[in-house]
PDB file of C-alpha atoms in Angstrom:
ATOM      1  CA  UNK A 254     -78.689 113.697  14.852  1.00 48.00           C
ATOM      2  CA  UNK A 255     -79.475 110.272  16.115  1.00 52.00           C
ATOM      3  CA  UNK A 256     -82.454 110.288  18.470  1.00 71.00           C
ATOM      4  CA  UNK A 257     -81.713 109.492  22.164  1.00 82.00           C
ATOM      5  CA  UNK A 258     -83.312 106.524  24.060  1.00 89.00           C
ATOM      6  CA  UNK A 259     -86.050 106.569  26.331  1.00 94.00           C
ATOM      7  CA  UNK A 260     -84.366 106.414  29.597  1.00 94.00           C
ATOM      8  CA  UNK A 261     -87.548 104.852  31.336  1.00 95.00           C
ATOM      9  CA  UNK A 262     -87.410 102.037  28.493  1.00 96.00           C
ATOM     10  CA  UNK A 263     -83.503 101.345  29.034  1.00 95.00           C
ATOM     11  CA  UNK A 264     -84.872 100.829  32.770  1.00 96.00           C
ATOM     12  CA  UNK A 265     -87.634  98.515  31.730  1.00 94.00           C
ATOM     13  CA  UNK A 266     -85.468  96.066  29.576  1.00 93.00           C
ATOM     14  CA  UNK A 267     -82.065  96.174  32.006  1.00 94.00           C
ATOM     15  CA  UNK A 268     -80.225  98.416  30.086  1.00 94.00           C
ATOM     16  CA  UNK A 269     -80.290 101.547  32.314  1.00 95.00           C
ATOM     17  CA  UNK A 270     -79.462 101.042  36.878  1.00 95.00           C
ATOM     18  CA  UNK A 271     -82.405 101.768  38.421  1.00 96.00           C
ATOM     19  CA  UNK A 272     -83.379 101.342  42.152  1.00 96.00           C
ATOM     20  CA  UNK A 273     -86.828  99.457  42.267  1.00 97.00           C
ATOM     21  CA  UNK A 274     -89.189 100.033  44.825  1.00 96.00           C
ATOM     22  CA  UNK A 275     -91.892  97.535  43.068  1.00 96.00           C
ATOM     23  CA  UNK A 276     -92.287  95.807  39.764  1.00 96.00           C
ATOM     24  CA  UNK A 277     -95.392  93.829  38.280  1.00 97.00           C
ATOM     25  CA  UNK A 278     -96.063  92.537  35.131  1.00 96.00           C
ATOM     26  CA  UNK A 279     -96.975  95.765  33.608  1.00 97.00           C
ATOM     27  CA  UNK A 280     -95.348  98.744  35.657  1.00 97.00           C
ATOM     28  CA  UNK A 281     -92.143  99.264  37.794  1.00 97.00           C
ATOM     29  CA  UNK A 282     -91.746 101.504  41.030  1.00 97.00           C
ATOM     30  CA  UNK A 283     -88.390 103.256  40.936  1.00 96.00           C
ATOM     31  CA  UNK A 284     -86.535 105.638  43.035  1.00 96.00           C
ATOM     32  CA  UNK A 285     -86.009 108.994  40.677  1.00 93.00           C
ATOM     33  CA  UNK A 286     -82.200 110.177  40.690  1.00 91.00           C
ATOM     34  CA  UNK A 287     -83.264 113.360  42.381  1.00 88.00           C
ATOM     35  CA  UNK A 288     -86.019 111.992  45.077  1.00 90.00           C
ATOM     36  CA  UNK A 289     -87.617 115.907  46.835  1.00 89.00           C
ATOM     37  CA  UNK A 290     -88.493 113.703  49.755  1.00 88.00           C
ATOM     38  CA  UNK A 291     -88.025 110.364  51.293  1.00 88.00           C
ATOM     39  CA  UNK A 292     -90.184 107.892  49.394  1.00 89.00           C
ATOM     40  CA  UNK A 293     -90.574 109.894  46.213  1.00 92.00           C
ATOM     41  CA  UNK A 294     -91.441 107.326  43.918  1.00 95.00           C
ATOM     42  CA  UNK A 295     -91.513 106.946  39.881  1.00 96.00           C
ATOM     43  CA  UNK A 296     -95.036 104.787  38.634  1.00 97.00           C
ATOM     44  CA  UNK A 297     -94.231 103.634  35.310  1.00 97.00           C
ATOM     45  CA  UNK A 298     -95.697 101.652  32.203  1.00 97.00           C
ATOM     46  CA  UNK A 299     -93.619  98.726  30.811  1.00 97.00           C
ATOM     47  CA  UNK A 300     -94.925  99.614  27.842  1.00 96.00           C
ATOM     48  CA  UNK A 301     -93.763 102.922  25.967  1.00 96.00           C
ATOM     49  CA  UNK A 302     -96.613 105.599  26.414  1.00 95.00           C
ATOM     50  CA  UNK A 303     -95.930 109.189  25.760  1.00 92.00           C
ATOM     51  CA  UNK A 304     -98.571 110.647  28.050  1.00 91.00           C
ATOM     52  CA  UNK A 305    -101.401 109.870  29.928  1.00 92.00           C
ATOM     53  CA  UNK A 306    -103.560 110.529  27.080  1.00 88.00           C
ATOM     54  CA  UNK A 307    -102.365 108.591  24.629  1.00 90.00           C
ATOM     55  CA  UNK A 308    -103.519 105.393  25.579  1.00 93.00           C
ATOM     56  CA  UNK A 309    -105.962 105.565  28.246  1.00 95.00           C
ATOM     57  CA  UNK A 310    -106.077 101.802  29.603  1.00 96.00           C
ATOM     58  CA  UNK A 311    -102.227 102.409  30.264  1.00 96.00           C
ATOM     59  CA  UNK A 312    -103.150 105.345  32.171  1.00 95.00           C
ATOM     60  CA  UNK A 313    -105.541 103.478  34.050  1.00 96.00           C
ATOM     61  CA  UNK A 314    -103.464 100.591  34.630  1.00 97.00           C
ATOM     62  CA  UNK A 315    -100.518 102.836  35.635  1.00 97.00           C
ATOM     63  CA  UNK A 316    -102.520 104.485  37.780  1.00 96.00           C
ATOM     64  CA  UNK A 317    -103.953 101.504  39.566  1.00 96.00           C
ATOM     65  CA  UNK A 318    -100.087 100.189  40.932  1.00 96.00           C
ATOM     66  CA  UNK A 319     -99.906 104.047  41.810  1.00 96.00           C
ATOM     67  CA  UNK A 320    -102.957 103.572  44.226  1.00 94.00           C
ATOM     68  CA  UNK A 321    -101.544  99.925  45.120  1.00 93.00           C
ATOM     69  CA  UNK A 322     -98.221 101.373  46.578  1.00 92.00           C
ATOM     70  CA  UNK A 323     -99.733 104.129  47.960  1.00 90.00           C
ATOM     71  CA  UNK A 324    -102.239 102.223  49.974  1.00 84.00           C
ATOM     72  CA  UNK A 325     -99.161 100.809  51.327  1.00 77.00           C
ATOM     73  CA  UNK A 326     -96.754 103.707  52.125  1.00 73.00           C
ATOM     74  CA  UNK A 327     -97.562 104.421  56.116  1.00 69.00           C
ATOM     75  CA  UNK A 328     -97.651 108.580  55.836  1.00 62.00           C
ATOM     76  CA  UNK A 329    -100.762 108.628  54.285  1.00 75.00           C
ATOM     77  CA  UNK A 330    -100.280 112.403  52.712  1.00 86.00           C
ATOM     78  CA  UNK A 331     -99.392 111.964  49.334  1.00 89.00           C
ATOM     79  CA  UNK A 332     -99.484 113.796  45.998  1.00 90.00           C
ATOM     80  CA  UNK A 333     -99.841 111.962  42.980  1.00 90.00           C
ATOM     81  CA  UNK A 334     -98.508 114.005  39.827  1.00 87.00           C
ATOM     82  CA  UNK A 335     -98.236 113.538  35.914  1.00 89.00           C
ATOM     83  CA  UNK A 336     -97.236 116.313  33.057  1.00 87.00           C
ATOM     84  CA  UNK A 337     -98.384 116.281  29.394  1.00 83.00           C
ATOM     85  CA  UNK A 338     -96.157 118.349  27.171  1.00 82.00           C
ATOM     86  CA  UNK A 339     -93.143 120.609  27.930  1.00 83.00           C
ATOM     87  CA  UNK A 340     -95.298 123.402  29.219  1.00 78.00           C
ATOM     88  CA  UNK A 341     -96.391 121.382  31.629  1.00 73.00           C
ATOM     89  CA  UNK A 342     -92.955 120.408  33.099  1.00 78.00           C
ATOM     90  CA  UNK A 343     -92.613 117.092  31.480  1.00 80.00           C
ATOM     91  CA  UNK A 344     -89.301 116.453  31.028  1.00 86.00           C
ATOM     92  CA  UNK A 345     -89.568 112.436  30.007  1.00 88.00           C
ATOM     93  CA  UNK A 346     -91.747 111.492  27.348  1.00 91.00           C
ATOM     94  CA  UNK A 347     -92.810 108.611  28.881  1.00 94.00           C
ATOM     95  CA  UNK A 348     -96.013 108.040  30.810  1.00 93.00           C
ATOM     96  CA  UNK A 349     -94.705 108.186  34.714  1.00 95.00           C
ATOM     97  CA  UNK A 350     -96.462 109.286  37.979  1.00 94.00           C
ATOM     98  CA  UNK A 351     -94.936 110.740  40.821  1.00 93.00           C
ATOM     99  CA  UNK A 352     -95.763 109.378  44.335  1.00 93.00           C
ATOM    100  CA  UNK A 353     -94.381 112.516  46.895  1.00 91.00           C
ATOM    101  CA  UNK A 354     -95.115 111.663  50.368  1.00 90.00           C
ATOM    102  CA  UNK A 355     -96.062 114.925  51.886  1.00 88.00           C
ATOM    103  CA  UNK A 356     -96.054 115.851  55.943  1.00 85.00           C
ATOM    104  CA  UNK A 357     -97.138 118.767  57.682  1.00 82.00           C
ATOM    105  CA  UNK A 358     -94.424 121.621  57.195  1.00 82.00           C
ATOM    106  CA  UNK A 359     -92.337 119.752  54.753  1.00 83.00           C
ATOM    107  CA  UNK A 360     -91.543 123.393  52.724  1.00 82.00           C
ATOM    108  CA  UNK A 361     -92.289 121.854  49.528  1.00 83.00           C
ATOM    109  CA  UNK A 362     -94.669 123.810  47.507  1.00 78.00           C
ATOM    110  CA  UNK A 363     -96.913 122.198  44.507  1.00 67.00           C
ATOM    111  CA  UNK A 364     -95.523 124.244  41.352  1.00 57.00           C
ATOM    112  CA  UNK A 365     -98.686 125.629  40.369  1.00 51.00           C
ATOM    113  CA  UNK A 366     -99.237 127.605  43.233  1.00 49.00           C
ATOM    114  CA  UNK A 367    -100.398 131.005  42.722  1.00 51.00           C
ATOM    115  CA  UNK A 368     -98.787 132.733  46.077  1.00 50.00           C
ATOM    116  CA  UNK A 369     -97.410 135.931  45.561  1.00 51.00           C
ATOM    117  CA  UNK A 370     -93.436 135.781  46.929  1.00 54.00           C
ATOM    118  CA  UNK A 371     -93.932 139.071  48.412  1.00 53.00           C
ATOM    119  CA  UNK A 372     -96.843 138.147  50.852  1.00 53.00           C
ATOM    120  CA  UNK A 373     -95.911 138.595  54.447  1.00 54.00           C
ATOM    121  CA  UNK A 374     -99.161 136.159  55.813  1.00 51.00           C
ATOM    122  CA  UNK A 375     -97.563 132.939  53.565  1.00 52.00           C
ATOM    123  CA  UNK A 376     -94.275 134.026  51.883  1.00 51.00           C
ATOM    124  CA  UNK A 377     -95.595 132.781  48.464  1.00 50.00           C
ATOM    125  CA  UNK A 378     -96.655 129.188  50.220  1.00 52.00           C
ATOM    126  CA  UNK A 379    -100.206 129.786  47.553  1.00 47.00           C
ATOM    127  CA  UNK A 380    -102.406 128.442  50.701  1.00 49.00           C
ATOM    128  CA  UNK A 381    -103.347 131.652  51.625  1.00 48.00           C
ATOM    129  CA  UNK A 382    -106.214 133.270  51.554  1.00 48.00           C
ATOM    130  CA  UNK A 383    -104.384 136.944  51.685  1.00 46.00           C
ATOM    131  CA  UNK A 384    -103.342 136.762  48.561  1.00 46.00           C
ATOM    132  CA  UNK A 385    -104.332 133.412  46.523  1.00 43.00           C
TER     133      UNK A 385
END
């Protein structure tokens, strides 16, 4: 069975529609297909990079134009997030960084909390001290 292509490097050399927020000589800002909020933003190397611990100075470099567009993005509240392995939720092995604006009440919940679902003070929200 023939393996498939990277779908981050088909966006990097033209061969995959993307919608770019940013590109510079070494990373591209994209749009993912299924944004959770408005100005979720993809950070990713030019050059192919499994994970951020593969090659470090891509991680750092990566993770420098993260900082750049975040700086600019006028919310302020941001997560920045990155998975290693399967287990960890990466689904593209390909170094990328998630930029998720965040707001006050925005009902999207990090997936590593460790609410309970049954908790009447926080409904599972893991920000509580009742139960997490």
């Amino acid at each position: 069975m023939p393996e498939q292509p990277c779908p981050f490097c088909e966006i990097n050399t033209g061969r995959a529609p993307a919608t770019f927020v940013h590109e510079w000589s070494d990373a591209i800002a994209i749009v993912p297909l299924n944004p959770v909020v408005d100005g979720h933003t993809l950070v990713i190397p030019k050059r192919h990079v499994t994970d951020f611990v593969v090659h470090p100075d891509v991680s750092a470099s990566v993770m420098r134009r993260a900082a750049q567009l975040a700086g600019d993005y006028p919310a302020g509240s941001m997560n920045l997030i990155t998975s290693r392995g399967r287990d960890a939720t990466q689904s593209v092995f390909h170094l990328h960084l998630h930029l998720v604006p965040r707001s006050e009440g925005d009902g999207l919940p990090l997936p590593w909390h460790r609410g309970h679902p049954t908790c009447p003070a926080c409904n599972g929200c893991g920000l509580c001290s009742a139960c997490c």
